[in-house]
mmCIF file of C-alpha atoms in Angstrom:
data_model
loop_
_atom_site.group_PDB
_atom_site.id
_atom_site.type_symbol
_atom_site.label_atom_id
_atom_site.label_comp_id
_atom_site.label_asym_id
_atom_site.label_seq_id
_atom_site.Cartn_x
_atom_site.Cartn_y
_atom_site.Cartn_z
ATOM 1 C CA MET A 1 -6.675 43.499 45.967
ATOM 2 C CA ALA A 2 -8.639 40.258 45.800
ATOM 3 C CA ASP A 3 -6.828 36.930 45.764
ATOM 4 C CA ASN A 4 -8.094 35.499 42.483
ATOM 5 C CA ARG A 5 -5.522 32.758 41.908
ATOM 6 C CA ASN A 6 -6.977 29.484 40.743
ATOM 7 C CA ARG A 7 -7.194 27.342 43.861
ATOM 8 C CA GLY A 8 -9.451 24.515 42.742
ATOM 9 C CA HIS A 9 -10.192 22.295 39.815
ATOM 10 C CA THR A 10 -12.892 23.410 37.423
ATOM 11 C CA TRP A 11 -15.190 21.175 35.452
ATOM 12 C CA ALA A 12 -14.006 22.806 32.222
ATOM 13 C CA ALA A 13 -10.357 22.006 32.949
ATOM 14 C CA GLY A 14 -11.239 18.433 33.868
ATOM 15 C CA ALA A 15 -13.351 18.017 30.752
ATOM 16 C CA GLY A 16 -10.592 19.452 28.574
ATOM 17 C CA LEU A 17 -8.031 17.118 30.081
ATOM 18 C CA GLY A 18 -10.421 14.215 29.620
ATOM 19 C CA VAL A 19 -10.968 15.042 25.942
ATOM 20 C CA LEU A 20 -7.210 15.400 25.421
ATOM 21 C CA THR A 21 -6.590 12.034 27.078
ATOM 22 C CA VAL A 22 -9.298 10.223 25.119
ATOM 23 C CA ASN A 23 -8.157 11.724 21.811
ATOM 24 C CA SER A 24 -4.538 10.830 22.516
ATOM 25 C CA VAL A 25 -5.391 7.241 23.407
ATOM 26 C CA LEU A 26 -7.607 6.891 20.333
ATOM 27 C CA ALA A 27 -4.882 8.286 18.084
ATOM 28 C CA ILE A 28 -2.361 5.796 19.445
ATOM 29 C CA VAL A 29 -4.830 2.890 19.142
ATOM 30 C CA ARG A 30 -5.712 3.991 15.610
ATOM 31 C CA THR A 31 -2.139 3.484 14.450
ATOM 32 C CA GLY A 32 -2.632 -0.185 15.230
ATOM 33 C CA GLY A 33 1.070 -0.627 15.879
ATOM 34 C CA SER A 34 1.827 0.006 12.207
ATOM 35 C CA ASP A 35 3.319 3.457 12.756
ATOM 36 C CA PRO A 36 5.402 3.563 15.943
ATOM 37 C CA ALA A 37 6.726 7.035 15.079
ATOM 38 C CA ALA A 38 3.189 8.460 14.986
ATOM 39 C CA ALA A 39 2.296 6.755 18.266
ATOM 40 C CA ALA A 40 5.483 8.091 19.871
ATOM 41 C CA PHE A 41 4.710 11.591 18.581
ATOM 42 C CA VAL A 42 1.208 11.511 20.083
ATOM 43 C CA ALA A 43 2.476 10.126 23.398
ATOM 44 C CA ALA A 44 5.309 12.670 23.622
ATOM 45 C CA SER A 45 2.973 15.552 22.745
ATOM 46 C CA TYR A 46 0.487 14.395 25.381
ATOM 47 C CA LEU A 47 3.160 14.141 28.074
ATOM 48 C CA LEU A 48 4.609 17.546 27.155
ATOM 49 C CA LEU A 49 1.135 19.100 27.357
ATOM 50 C CA LEU A 50 0.549 17.530 30.773
ATOM 51 C CA ALA A 51 3.878 18.923 31.991
ATOM 52 C CA LEU A 52 3.038 22.342 30.530
ATOM 53 C CA PHE A 53 -0.367 22.389 32.228
ATOM 54 C CA ALA A 54 1.249 21.393 35.533
ATOM 55 C CA CYS A 55 3.781 24.234 35.243
ATOM 56 C CA LEU A 56 1.071 26.746 34.378
ATOM 57 C CA ARG A 57 -0.997 25.619 37.350
ATOM 58 C CA GLU A 58 2.029 25.906 39.635
ATOM 59 C CA TYR A 59 2.673 29.394 38.266
ATOM 60 C CA GLU A 60 -0.924 30.463 38.897
ATOM 61 C CA ARG A 61 -0.948 29.070 42.436
ATOM 62 C CA ALA A 62 2.418 30.464 43.571
ATOM 63 C CA PRO A 63 2.510 33.894 45.184
ATOM 64 C CA PRO A 64 3.912 36.698 43.023
ATOM 65 C CA GLY A 65 7.686 36.975 43.316
ATOM 66 C CA SER A 66 8.151 33.539 44.854
ATOM 67 C CA PRO A 67 10.890 31.122 43.727
ATOM 68 C CA ALA A 68 8.231 28.520 42.846
ATOM 69 C CA ARG A 69 6.565 30.978 40.484
ATOM 70 C CA GLU A 70 9.899 31.787 38.841
ATOM 71 C CA ARG A 71 10.754 28.073 38.418
ATOM 72 C CA ALA A 72 7.400 27.418 36.794
ATOM 73 C CA ARG A 73 7.811 30.406 34.481
ATOM 74 C CA ARG A 74 11.237 29.206 33.379
ATOM 75 C CA ALA A 75 9.971 25.666 32.764
ATOM 76 C CA VAL A 76 7.250 26.832 30.375
ATOM 77 C CA TRP A 77 9.608 27.916 27.593
ATOM 78 C CA PRO A 78 11.441 24.605 27.007
ATOM 79 C CA LEU A 79 8.145 22.734 27.102
ATOM 80 C CA THR A 80 6.538 25.015 24.544
ATOM 81 C CA ALA A 81 9.714 24.951 22.440
ATOM 82 C CA LEU A 82 9.635 21.145 22.332
ATOM 83 C CA LEU A 83 5.961 21.152 21.365
ATOM 84 C CA THR A 84 6.619 23.726 18.646
ATOM 85 C CA LEU A 85 9.523 21.696 17.257
ATOM 86 C CA GLY A 86 7.446 18.519 17.235
ATOM 87 C CA PHE A 87 4.534 20.110 15.423
ATOM 88 C CA ALA A 88 6.845 21.900 12.976
ATOM 89 C CA TRP A 89 8.478 18.557 12.191
ATOM 90 C CA LYS A 90 5.090 16.964 11.456
ATOM 91 C CA VAL A 91 3.790 19.894 9.403
ATOM 92 C CA ALA A 92 7.009 20.452 7.440
ATOM 93 C CA SER A 93 7.066 16.783 6.457
ATOM 94 C CA VAL A 94 3.754 17.127 4.587
ATOM 95 C CA MET A 95 4.469 20.438 2.878
ATOM 96 C CA PRO A 96 4.333 20.270 -0.922
ATOM 97 C CA SER A 97 7.699 21.959 -1.444
ATOM 98 C CA ALA A 98 10.994 22.443 0.298
ATOM 99 C CA ALA A 99 10.359 26.191 0.413
ATOM 100 C CA ALA A 100 7.088 25.678 2.266
ATOM 101 C CA GLY A 101 8.822 23.311 4.693
ATOM 102 C CA ALA A 102 11.556 25.883 5.232
ATOM 103 C CA ALA A 103 8.879 28.513 5.940
ATOM 104 C CA VAL A 104 7.341 26.244 8.581
ATOM 105 C CA TRP A 105 10.738 25.805 10.260
ATOM 106 C CA ALA A 106 11.428 29.559 10.062
ATOM 107 C CA LEU A 107 8.099 30.347 11.714
ATOM 108 C CA ALA A 108 8.765 27.746 14.404
ATOM 109 C CA ALA A 109 12.196 29.247 15.082
ATOM 110 C CA ALA A 110 10.700 32.743 15.288
ATOM 111 C CA THR A 111 8.003 31.510 17.675
ATOM 112 C CA ILE A 112 10.543 29.807 19.928
ATOM 113 C CA ALA A 113 12.852 32.838 19.914
ATOM 114 C CA GLY A 114 9.970 35.212 20.642
ATOM 115 C CA GLY A 115 8.686 32.992 23.438
ATOM 116 C CA GLY A 116 12.163 32.768 24.933
ATOM 117 C CA PHE A 117 12.500 36.528 24.883
ATOM 118 C CA ALA A 118 9.032 37.049 26.345
ATOM 119 C CA LEU A 119 9.447 34.474 29.122
ATOM 120 C CA LEU A 120 13.149 34.726 29.907
ATOM 121 C CA GLY A 121 14.440 37.942 28.357
ATOM 122 C CA HIS A 122 12.789 40.348 30.725
ATOM 123 C CA PRO A 123 11.028 40.126 34.081
#
């Protein structure tokens, strides 16, 4: 079987990371210091995404069955759960009704539970 793990950086990954970085910086600058909560949300989301990408890269590069691969796999779920909670918080806050906000939170909870089961519930 061929060894097809991602060993190097690709231009597409670099470009994507560059676009994410530029957009995050512009979003923070755009707040102009008037909305520290929005700036903190963007910064936290950016840092969580960087950590998630690092874990996914570590997972792809580690040999199957290795402890490093297992550590990376287990780190993905809390990172995605935090991102899901953050985005659910932002979306639920702009919903037109409490019922719609509750639906957003229910979907976020289902997503987190399903991801936990998929990543941690079975090998």
